[in-house]
Short mmCIF file of C-alpha atoms in Angstrom, two decimals:
data_model
loop_
_atom_site.label_atom_id
_atom_site.label_comp_id
_atom_site.label_asym_id
_atom_site.label_seq_id
_atom_site.Cartn_x
_atom_site.Cartn_y
_atom_site.Cartn_z
CA MET H 22 18.51 7.03 -5.21
CA SER H 23 14.71 7.81 -5.05
CA TYR H 24 12.27 4.99 -5.55
CA VAL H 25 9.47 5.76 -7.86
CA THR H 26 5.85 4.60 -6.60
CA HIS H 27 3.88 4.75 -9.51
CA ALA H 28 0.41 4.60 -7.68
CA ASP H 29 1.15 7.80 -5.78
CA LEU H 30 -1.05 9.84 -8.23
CA GLY H 31 -3.03 12.15 -5.76
CA GLY H 32 -3.23 15.55 -6.67
CA GLN H 33 -2.17 14.79 -10.23
CA LEU H 34 -3.75 16.26 -13.55
CA GLY H 35 -4.01 14.35 -16.94
CA HIS H 36 -5.30 10.91 -15.64
CA GLY H 37 -8.88 11.39 -17.26
CA ALA H 38 -12.24 11.52 -15.58
CA VAL H 39 -13.23 9.56 -12.55
CA VAL H 40 -16.09 7.57 -13.69
CA PRO H 41 -18.50 5.61 -11.54
CA GLU H 42 -19.37 2.60 -11.46
CA PRO H 43 -22.56 0.59 -10.52
CA GLU H 44 -22.60 -0.47 -6.92
CA GLY H 45 -21.71 -3.82 -6.85
CA GLU H 46 -20.08 -4.07 -9.93
CA LEU H 47 -16.95 -6.32 -9.08
CA PHE H 48 -15.26 -7.81 -12.49
CA HIS H 49 -15.34 -6.86 -15.63
CA ALA H 50 -13.94 -9.91 -17.46
CA ALA H 51 -13.84 -13.63 -16.53
CA TRP H 52 -10.17 -14.02 -15.62
CA GLU H 53 -10.34 -11.13 -13.31
CA PRO H 54 -11.96 -13.34 -10.40
CA ARG H 55 -9.06 -15.90 -10.87
CA ALA H 56 -6.35 -13.04 -10.38
CA LEU H 57 -8.09 -12.27 -7.25
CA ALA H 58 -8.05 -16.01 -5.87
CA LEU H 59 -4.54 -16.59 -6.93
CA THR H 60 -3.39 -13.54 -5.41
CA LEU H 61 -4.98 -14.26 -2.19
CA ALA H 62 -3.83 -17.99 -2.12
CA MET H 63 -0.53 -16.67 -2.67
CA GLY H 64 -0.72 -13.91 0.00
CA ALA H 65 -1.87 -16.78 2.76
CA THR H 66 1.02 -18.80 1.84
CA GLY H 67 3.13 -16.67 3.96
CA ALA H 68 5.87 -16.13 1.25
CA TRP H 69 5.50 -12.26 1.50
CA ASN H 70 3.27 -9.91 3.37
CA LEU H 71 0.53 -7.72 2.97
CA ASP H 72 2.85 -4.41 2.48
CA MET H 73 5.62 -6.14 0.26
CA GLY H 74 2.34 -7.11 -2.18
CA ARG H 75 1.31 -3.74 -2.18
CA ALA H 76 5.14 -2.36 -2.84
CA ALA H 77 5.40 -5.14 -5.72
CA ARG H 78 2.21 -3.96 -7.67
CA GLU H 79 2.71 -0.18 -6.98
CA THR H 80 6.30 0.22 -8.19
CA LEU H 81 5.48 -1.57 -11.42
CA PRO H 82 6.90 0.35 -14.33
CA ASP H 83 3.95 0.09 -16.43
CA TYR H 84 1.60 0.58 -13.41
CA ALA H 85 -0.36 3.36 -15.29
CA SER H 86 -1.08 1.53 -18.49
CA LEU H 87 -2.80 -1.37 -16.68
CA SER H 88 -6.18 -2.05 -15.58
CA TYR H 89 -6.80 -2.99 -11.90
CA TYR H 90 -6.28 -6.90 -12.41
CA GLU H 91 -3.73 -6.58 -14.86
CA ILE H 92 -1.70 -4.61 -11.73
CA TRP H 93 -2.69 -7.67 -9.42
CA ILE H 94 -1.32 -10.31 -11.81
CA ALA H 95 1.89 -8.14 -12.75
CA GLY H 96 2.51 -7.81 -8.90
CA LEU H 97 2.14 -11.40 -8.41
CA GLN H 98 4.29 -12.16 -11.23
CA LYS H 99 7.05 -9.81 -9.53
CA LEU H 100 6.76 -11.43 -6.25
CA LEU H 101 6.84 -14.97 -7.34
CA GLN H 102 10.25 -14.08 -9.56
CA GLN H 103 11.59 -12.31 -6.84
CA ARG H 104 11.58 -15.50 -4.48
CA GLY H 105 12.49 -17.92 -7.26
CA MET H 106 8.83 -19.41 -7.80
CA LEU H 107 8.81 -18.70 -11.28
CA ASP H 108 11.31 -18.02 -13.78
CA ASP H 109 10.92 -16.32 -17.49
CA ALA H 110 10.95 -19.87 -19.36
CA GLU H 111 7.54 -21.00 -17.39
CA ILE H 112 5.89 -17.63 -18.24
CA ALA H 113 6.81 -17.85 -21.85
CA ALA H 114 5.96 -21.87 -21.83
CA ALA H 115 2.45 -20.50 -19.90
CA HIS H 116 2.69 -23.26 -17.43
CA SER H 117 5.18 -24.68 -14.73
CA LEU H 118 8.35 -26.24 -15.81
CA ARG H 119 9.86 -27.52 -12.31
CA PRO H 120 8.65 -28.70 -9.35
CA PRO H 121 7.05 -26.17 -7.05
CA VAL H 122 8.64 -24.29 -4.32
CA ALA H 123 7.38 -25.45 -0.83
CA VAL H 124 5.16 -23.11 1.19
CA THR H 125 4.87 -23.11 4.59
CA ARG H 126 0.80 -22.35 4.68
CA VAL H 127 -1.76 -23.59 2.05
CA LEU H 128 -5.41 -21.73 2.15
CA SER H 129 -7.99 -24.12 1.74
CA ALA H 130 -11.32 -23.64 -0.07
CA ALA H 131 -13.29 -24.36 3.20
CA ASP H 132 -11.10 -21.61 5.27
CA VAL H 133 -11.25 -18.78 2.56
CA GLU H 134 -14.61 -17.20 4.10
CA SER H 135 -13.06 -17.33 8.19
CA VAL H 136 -9.76 -16.06 7.02
CA LEU H 137 -10.68 -13.28 4.92
CA GLY H 138 -13.42 -12.39 7.61
CA ARG H 139 -10.14 -11.97 10.02
CA GLY H 140 -8.52 -9.61 7.68
CA ALA H 141 -5.13 -8.57 8.94
CA PRO H 142 -5.29 -6.17 11.55
CA THR H 143 -2.31 -3.49 11.91
CA ALA H 144 -2.59 -2.47 15.52
CA ARG H 145 -0.01 -3.41 17.98
CA PRO H 146 0.37 -2.98 22.10
CA THR H 147 1.64 0.49 22.85
CA THR H 148 5.31 0.32 23.53
CA ALA H 149 6.38 4.06 23.56
CA PRO H 150 4.22 7.54 24.31
CA PRO H 151 3.28 9.58 21.31
CA CYS H 152 5.45 12.25 19.87
CA TRP H 153 2.66 14.46 19.09
CA GLN H 154 -0.69 15.44 20.60
CA VAL H 155 -4.08 16.28 19.29
CA GLY H 156 -3.44 19.89 17.96
CA ASP H 157 0.24 19.87 17.58
CA LYS H 158 1.21 21.54 14.49
CA VAL H 159 3.56 19.01 12.49
CA ARG H 160 5.32 18.88 9.17
CA ALA H 161 5.40 15.96 6.57
CA ARG H 162 9.00 15.26 5.79
CA SER H 163 10.22 16.17 2.41
CA GLY H 164 12.24 14.76 -0.03
CA ALA H 165 12.40 11.75 -1.83
CA MET H 166 12.87 8.24 -0.22
CA ASN H 167 14.97 5.37 -1.21
CA HIS H 168 11.94 2.89 -0.43
CA HIS H 169 8.49 2.25 -1.08
CA THR H 170 6.23 4.44 1.05
CA ARG H 171 2.89 5.19 1.89
CA LEU H 172 3.35 8.94 2.67
CA PRO H 173 1.75 10.93 -0.34
CA ALA H 174 4.01 13.08 -2.32
CA TYR H 175 1.38 15.98 -2.57
CA VAL H 176 1.79 16.39 1.54
CA ARG H 177 5.62 16.05 1.55
CA GLY H 178 7.05 19.25 3.21
CA LYS H 179 3.41 20.95 3.95
CA CYS H 180 2.32 21.63 7.52
CA GLY H 181 -0.72 20.50 9.18
CA PHE H 182 -2.20 19.44 12.43
CA ILE H 183 -2.71 16.15 14.30
CA GLU H 184 -6.43 15.64 14.69
CA ARG H 185 -6.06 12.04 15.84
CA ALA H 186 -4.25 9.34 17.22
CA HIS H 187 -4.62 5.95 16.27
CA GLY H 188 -2.10 4.19 18.71
CA MET H 189 0.85 2.04 17.23
CA HIS H 190 0.41 0.20 14.03
CA VAL H 191 2.81 -1.84 11.76
CA PHE H 192 4.93 0.71 9.69
CA ALA H 193 4.26 -0.48 6.20
CA ASP H 194 7.42 0.98 5.21
CA ALA H 195 9.75 -1.15 7.22
CA HIS H 196 7.64 -4.18 6.62
CA ALA H 197 7.47 -3.76 3.01
CA GLN H 198 11.33 -3.94 3.27
CA GLY H 199 11.50 -7.11 5.04
CA LEU H 200 12.76 -5.27 8.03
CA GLY H 201 9.84 -6.39 10.30
CA GLU H 202 6.74 -4.77 11.50
CA GLN H 203 8.36 -1.99 13.52
CA PRO H 204 5.34 -0.62 15.01
CA GLN H 205 5.15 3.30 14.98
CA TRP H 206 2.41 5.53 16.22
CA LEU H 207 -0.21 6.00 13.58
CA TYR H 208 -1.74 9.55 13.55
CA THR H 209 -4.59 11.51 11.42
CA VAL H 210 -3.19 14.74 10.09
CA VAL H 211 -5.13 17.75 8.67
CA PHE H 212 -3.98 19.74 5.95
CA ASP H 213 -5.61 22.62 4.38
CA ALA H 214 -6.32 22.02 0.73
CA ILE H 215 -5.15 25.65 -0.47
CA ASP H 216 -1.53 24.82 1.04
CA LEU H 217 -1.67 21.60 -1.24
CA TRP H 218 -2.95 23.04 -4.49
CA PRO H 219 -2.93 26.84 -4.59
CA ASP H 220 -6.14 26.42 -6.72
CA ALA H 221 -8.20 24.64 -4.19
CA ALA H 222 -11.15 26.12 -2.51
CA LEU H 223 -11.09 28.01 0.57
CA GLY H 224 -11.97 25.96 3.53
CA LEU H 225 -11.57 22.64 2.09
CA THR H 226 -9.25 20.10 4.20
CA VAL H 227 -7.51 17.04 3.68
CA SER H 228 -6.83 14.39 6.08
CA VAL H 229 -3.87 11.66 5.80
CA ASP H 230 -2.93 9.07 8.03
CA ALA H 231 0.56 9.19 8.82
CA TRP H 232 3.23 7.19 10.76
CA GLU H 233 5.38 9.26 13.21
CA PRO H 234 8.30 8.82 11.25
CA TYR H 235 6.77 10.55 8.34
CA LEU H 236 6.36 13.89 10.82
CA GLU H 237 8.74 16.62 12.04
CA ALA H 238 8.00 19.48 14.03
CA ALA H 239 6.75 22.54 12.43
#
């Protein structure tokens, strides 16, 4: 059974033109800052991790029809329902109908700036040598996956070369499934654009950051 990541849109046609917006234009409606705040506050509780949150949003079946912050709210609702923190009756009533589920952490207003400033670094200590060296030719694994993945569909089965090794980082695919961080080597892999899309201009390249389990010998 394949797992559809609806946000995997790279290289697809039919999604309309990209319309640049003014620099610094962050929100388009009064409710959008609240959507951002709710998502960040709940993420800080530790009820799920960053990769679980991304997987919840990117696998929404109506992803393509939602605006950016509609995706955030729908993803948050999905995560809350999966953990028994929200139910259909409460959604219909538009307010809570039972005592809240306890959380391990609460993000206070005074701590928001420092918490966001720290971010969520993914680099981890090196515990194994890399399989690939700079300059090695590799192939991105092909075929459907039965879980959410960060490997773009347009490079699957395609060959490229290792441009850079970034050390070991939290493996998002495992982390999103609740299987722990399982750190893996992360590489920048460069592909010739014409190998990905036959009508691409000669000389163009596409760089993709890919964890070691995504790659095999070419």
